[in-house]
Amino acid sequence: MRAVLQRVTQASVTVGDRVVGSIGPGICVLVGISQDDTKDDMEYIARKVLGLRVFNKDLDMWKASVQDAQLEVLCVSQFTLYGKTTKGMKPDFHSAMKSDTSRQFFDDFVALLGRLYCAEKIQTGEFGAMMQVALVNDGPVTLQLDSRKFSYDAKDPEQAAKDAAKLAAKEQRRSKFDKVIPPSA
């Protein structure tokens, strides 16, 4: 599961001449769902969306999440986050979950956000519709989230094992560095 999170001062989704979702300050999240996504991917992205500290608290930057700041969330389904452009000039969307199953998956994701946070603060676009998304990016702050990290790029199980080993080595080096220079809280 992938998401593009943007900190916004305002955002809205329009279908035709109807505004179907609108928020003030908060985050706008474009959500892509792959064929292989599970409930674990959904929970990972939901917790990241609600927990990432992208807002200021008092005068300190990067200290509050959307939940901490009691702000709003606008979720927009975005299958094109799984578009591959490596061959030819036409994007390939075969990695995206098919619309009949992704609609329920997206609805479940939005419901999960509501249960973890506050349903009244969660807005959405209209699944499957041609939407116009308008937003004012604050910062600008834009982050890419991916529940699978390295596994989408792995060519085979051997490559996946190599990627996992690289990540483990990187974390080990970081932990040694943190002992010398502790990270600030």
GROMACS .gro file of C-alpha atoms in nm:
model
  185
    1MET     CA    1   0.000   0.000   0.000
    2ARG     CA    2   0.130   0.342  -0.088
    3ALA     CA    3   0.033   0.690   0.020
    4VAL     CA    4   0.145   1.041  -0.060
    5LEU     CA    5   0.086   1.261   0.243
    6GLN     CA    6   0.076   1.639   0.209
    7ARG     CA    7   0.044   1.888   0.492
    8VAL     CA    8  -0.219   2.140   0.385
    9THR     CA    9  -0.385   2.460   0.497
   10GLN     CA   10  -0.691   2.348   0.300
   11ALA     CA   11  -0.790   2.079   0.050
   12SER     CA   12  -1.100   1.971  -0.138
   13VAL     CA   13  -1.223   1.717  -0.389
   14THR     CA   14  -1.474   1.810  -0.657
   15VAL     CA   15  -1.664   1.574  -0.887
   16GLY     CA   16  -1.833   1.765  -1.168
   17ASP     CA   17  -1.968   2.072  -0.992
   18ARG     CA   18  -2.009   1.905  -0.649
   19VAL     CA   19  -1.758   1.937  -0.366
   20VAL     CA   20  -1.757   1.585  -0.220
   21GLY     CA   21  -1.488   1.633   0.047
   22SER     CA   22  -1.327   1.938   0.201
   23ILE     CA   23  -1.095   2.011   0.495
   24GLY     CA   24  -0.921   2.305   0.654
   25PRO     CA   25  -0.575   2.262   0.804
   26GLY     CA   26  -0.458   1.900   0.815
   27ILE     CA   27  -0.330   1.642   0.571
   28CYS     CA   28  -0.436   1.533   0.225
   29VAL     CA   29  -0.352   1.168   0.158
   30LEU     CA   30  -0.348   1.008  -0.186
   31VAL     CA   31  -0.392   0.633  -0.131
   32GLY     CA   32  -0.278   0.358  -0.369
   33ILE     CA   33  -0.368  -0.007  -0.313
   34SER     CA   34  -0.179  -0.295  -0.474
   35GLN     CA   35  -0.305  -0.643  -0.561
   36ASP     CA   36  -0.096  -0.788  -0.279
   37ASP     CA   37  -0.205  -0.557   0.000
   38THR     CA   38  -0.342  -0.704   0.322
   39LYS     CA   39  -0.494  -0.578   0.645
   40ASP     CA   40  -0.137  -0.548   0.782
   41ASP     CA   41  -0.049  -0.301   0.503
   42MET     CA   42  -0.369  -0.107   0.576
   43GLU     CA   43  -0.293  -0.083   0.948
   44TYR     CA   44   0.069   0.020   0.884
   45ILE     CA   45  -0.030   0.307   0.653
   46ALA     CA   46  -0.319   0.417   0.879
   47ARG     CA   47  -0.091   0.442   1.182
   48LYS     CA   48   0.174   0.628   0.979
   49VAL     CA   49  -0.081   0.874   0.838
   50LEU     CA   50  -0.217   0.954   1.183
   51GLY     CA   51   0.113   0.939   1.369
   52LEU     CA   52   0.370   1.116   1.151
   53ARG     CA   53   0.485   1.435   1.318
   54VAL     CA   54   0.454   1.686   1.036
   55PHE     CA   55   0.314   1.977   1.236
   56ASN     CA   56   0.469   2.226   1.473
   57LYS     CA   57   0.398   2.227   1.845
   58ASP     CA   58   0.448   2.565   2.003
   59LEU     CA   59   0.769   2.683   1.831
   60ASP     CA   60   0.916   2.336   1.779
   61MET     CA   61   0.903   2.196   1.427
   62TRP     CA   62   0.804   1.834   1.351
   63LYS     CA   63   0.662   1.770   1.698
   64ALA     CA   64   0.289   1.700   1.640
   65SER     CA   65   0.089   1.456   1.430
   66VAL     CA   66  -0.246   1.534   1.269
   67GLN     CA   67  -0.401   1.348   1.561
   68ASP     CA   68  -0.201   1.542   1.822
   69ALA     CA   69  -0.303   1.872   1.662
   70GLN     CA   70  -0.669   1.757   1.625
   71LEU     CA   71  -0.671   1.848   1.254
   72GLU     CA   72  -0.854   1.696   0.957
   73VAL     CA   73  -0.765   1.428   0.700
   74LEU     CA   74  -0.875   1.414   0.335
   75CYS     CA   75  -0.822   1.069   0.176
   76VAL     CA   76  -0.834   1.029  -0.200
   77SER     CA   77  -0.811   0.691  -0.374
   78GLN     CA   78  -0.529   0.702  -0.628
   79PHE     CA   79  -0.462   0.380  -0.822
   80THR     CA   80  -0.206   0.564  -1.036
   81LEU     CA   81   0.042   0.541  -0.746
   82TYR     CA   82   0.101   0.190  -0.880
   83GLY     CA   83   0.164   0.302  -1.237
   84LYS     CA   84   0.479   0.159  -1.393
   85THR     CA   85   0.646   0.366  -1.662
   86THR     CA   86   0.951   0.153  -1.739
   87LYS     CA   87   0.828   0.012  -2.072
   88GLY     CA   88   0.691   0.225  -2.351
   89MET     CA   89   0.501   0.549  -2.308
   90LYS     CA   90   0.174   0.418  -2.164
   91PRO     CA   91   0.162   0.367  -1.784
   92ASP     CA   92   0.094   0.010  -1.670
   93PHE     CA   93  -0.146  -0.017  -1.375
   94HIS     CA   94  -0.155  -0.398  -1.343
   95SER     CA   95   0.000  -0.384  -0.994
   96ALA     CA   96  -0.296  -0.185  -0.861
   97MET     CA   97  -0.578  -0.378  -0.696
   98LYS     CA   98  -0.881  -0.420  -0.921
   99SER     CA   99  -1.159  -0.168  -0.859
  100ASP     CA  100  -1.419  -0.418  -0.737
  101THR     CA  101  -1.200  -0.524  -0.443
  102SER     CA  102  -1.009  -0.199  -0.393
  103ARG     CA  103  -1.332  -0.004  -0.329
  104GLN     CA  104  -1.401  -0.215  -0.018
  105PHE     CA  105  -1.034  -0.203   0.083
  106PHE     CA  106  -1.033   0.178   0.058
  107ASP     CA  107  -1.362   0.203   0.253
  108ASP     CA  108  -1.214  -0.023   0.522
  109PHE     CA  109  -0.902   0.196   0.534
  110VAL     CA  110  -1.110   0.512   0.583
  111ALA     CA  111  -1.317   0.337   0.851
  112LEU     CA  112  -0.996   0.230   1.027
  113LEU     CA  113  -0.871   0.591   1.027
  114GLY     CA  114  -1.203   0.692   1.182
  115ARG     CA  115  -1.177   0.425   1.454
  116LEU     CA  116  -0.815   0.512   1.535
  117TYR     CA  117  -0.881   0.886   1.538
  118CYS     CA  118  -1.217   1.058   1.490
  119ALA     CA  119  -1.456   0.969   1.208
  120GLU     CA  120  -1.588   1.326   1.186
  121LYS     CA  121  -1.241   1.454   1.099
  122ILE     CA  122  -1.196   1.216   0.802
  123GLN     CA  123  -1.318   1.323   0.457
  124THR     CA  124  -1.286   1.142   0.125
  125GLY     CA  125  -1.321   1.189  -0.246
  126GLU     CA  126  -1.558   0.975  -0.453
  127PHE     CA  127  -1.412   0.636  -0.531
  128GLY     CA  128  -1.379   0.564  -0.904
  129ALA     CA  129  -1.491   0.911  -1.014
  130MET     CA  130  -1.293   1.164  -1.216
  131MET     CA  131  -1.198   1.401  -0.936
  132GLN     CA  132  -1.038   1.740  -0.918
  133VAL     CA  133  -0.823   1.767  -0.607
  134ALA     CA  134  -0.742   2.120  -0.497
  135LEU     CA  135  -0.506   2.190  -0.210
  136VAL     CA  136  -0.273   2.444  -0.060
  137ASN     CA  137   0.041   2.254   0.044
  138ASP     CA  138   0.177   2.399   0.368
  139GLY     CA  139   0.556   2.414   0.377
  140PRO     CA  140   0.557   2.249   0.128
  141VAL     CA  141   0.556   1.917   0.311
  142THR     CA  142   0.505   1.605   0.098
  143LEU     CA  143   0.601   1.253   0.209
  144GLN     CA  144   0.581   0.916   0.035
  145LEU     CA  145   0.475   0.614   0.240
  146ASP     CA  146   0.502   0.250   0.134
  147SER     CA  147   0.400  -0.041   0.354
  148ARG     CA  148   0.631  -0.280   0.171
  149LYS     CA  149   0.946  -0.065   0.150
  150PHE     CA  150   1.195  -0.283  -0.039
  151SER     CA  151   0.976  -0.573  -0.143
  152TYR     CA  152   0.822  -0.401  -0.446
  153ASP     CA  153   1.164  -0.354  -0.601
  154ALA     CA  154   1.291  -0.706  -0.531
  155LYS     CA  155   1.341  -0.909  -0.850
  156ASP     CA  156   1.341  -1.245  -0.674
  157PRO     CA  157   1.366  -1.395  -0.322
  158GLU     CA  158   1.745  -1.377  -0.336
  159GLN     CA  159   1.732  -1.003  -0.410
  160ALA     CA  160   1.475  -0.954  -0.132
  161ALA     CA  161   1.715  -1.127   0.112
  162LYS     CA  162   1.999  -0.899  -0.001
  163ASP     CA  163   1.778  -0.590   0.047
  164ALA     CA  164   1.680  -0.708   0.396
  165ALA     CA  165   2.046  -0.766   0.484
  166LYS     CA  166   2.137  -0.415   0.365
  167LEU     CA  167   1.859  -0.266   0.577
  168ALA     CA  168   1.970  -0.464   0.884
  169ALA     CA  169   2.331  -0.351   0.836
  170LYS     CA  170   2.219   0.009   0.800
  171GLU     CA  171   2.013  -0.012   1.121
  172GLN     CA  172   2.308  -0.170   1.302
  173ARG     CA  173   2.540   0.113   1.190
  174ARG     CA  174   2.280   0.368   1.297
  175SER     CA  175   2.244   0.211   1.644
  176LYS     CA  176   2.623   0.227   1.693
  177PHE     CA  177   2.618   0.593   1.588
  178ASP     CA  178   2.328   0.668   1.821
  179LYS     CA  179   2.531   0.534   2.115
  180VAL     CA  180   2.806   0.785   2.036
  181ILE     CA  181   2.572   1.074   1.960
  182PRO     CA  182   2.224   1.011   2.108
  183PRO     CA  183   1.936   1.128   1.887
  184SER     CA  184   1.746   1.429   2.018
  185ALA     CA  185   1.399   1.349   2.151
   0.00000   0.00000   0.00000
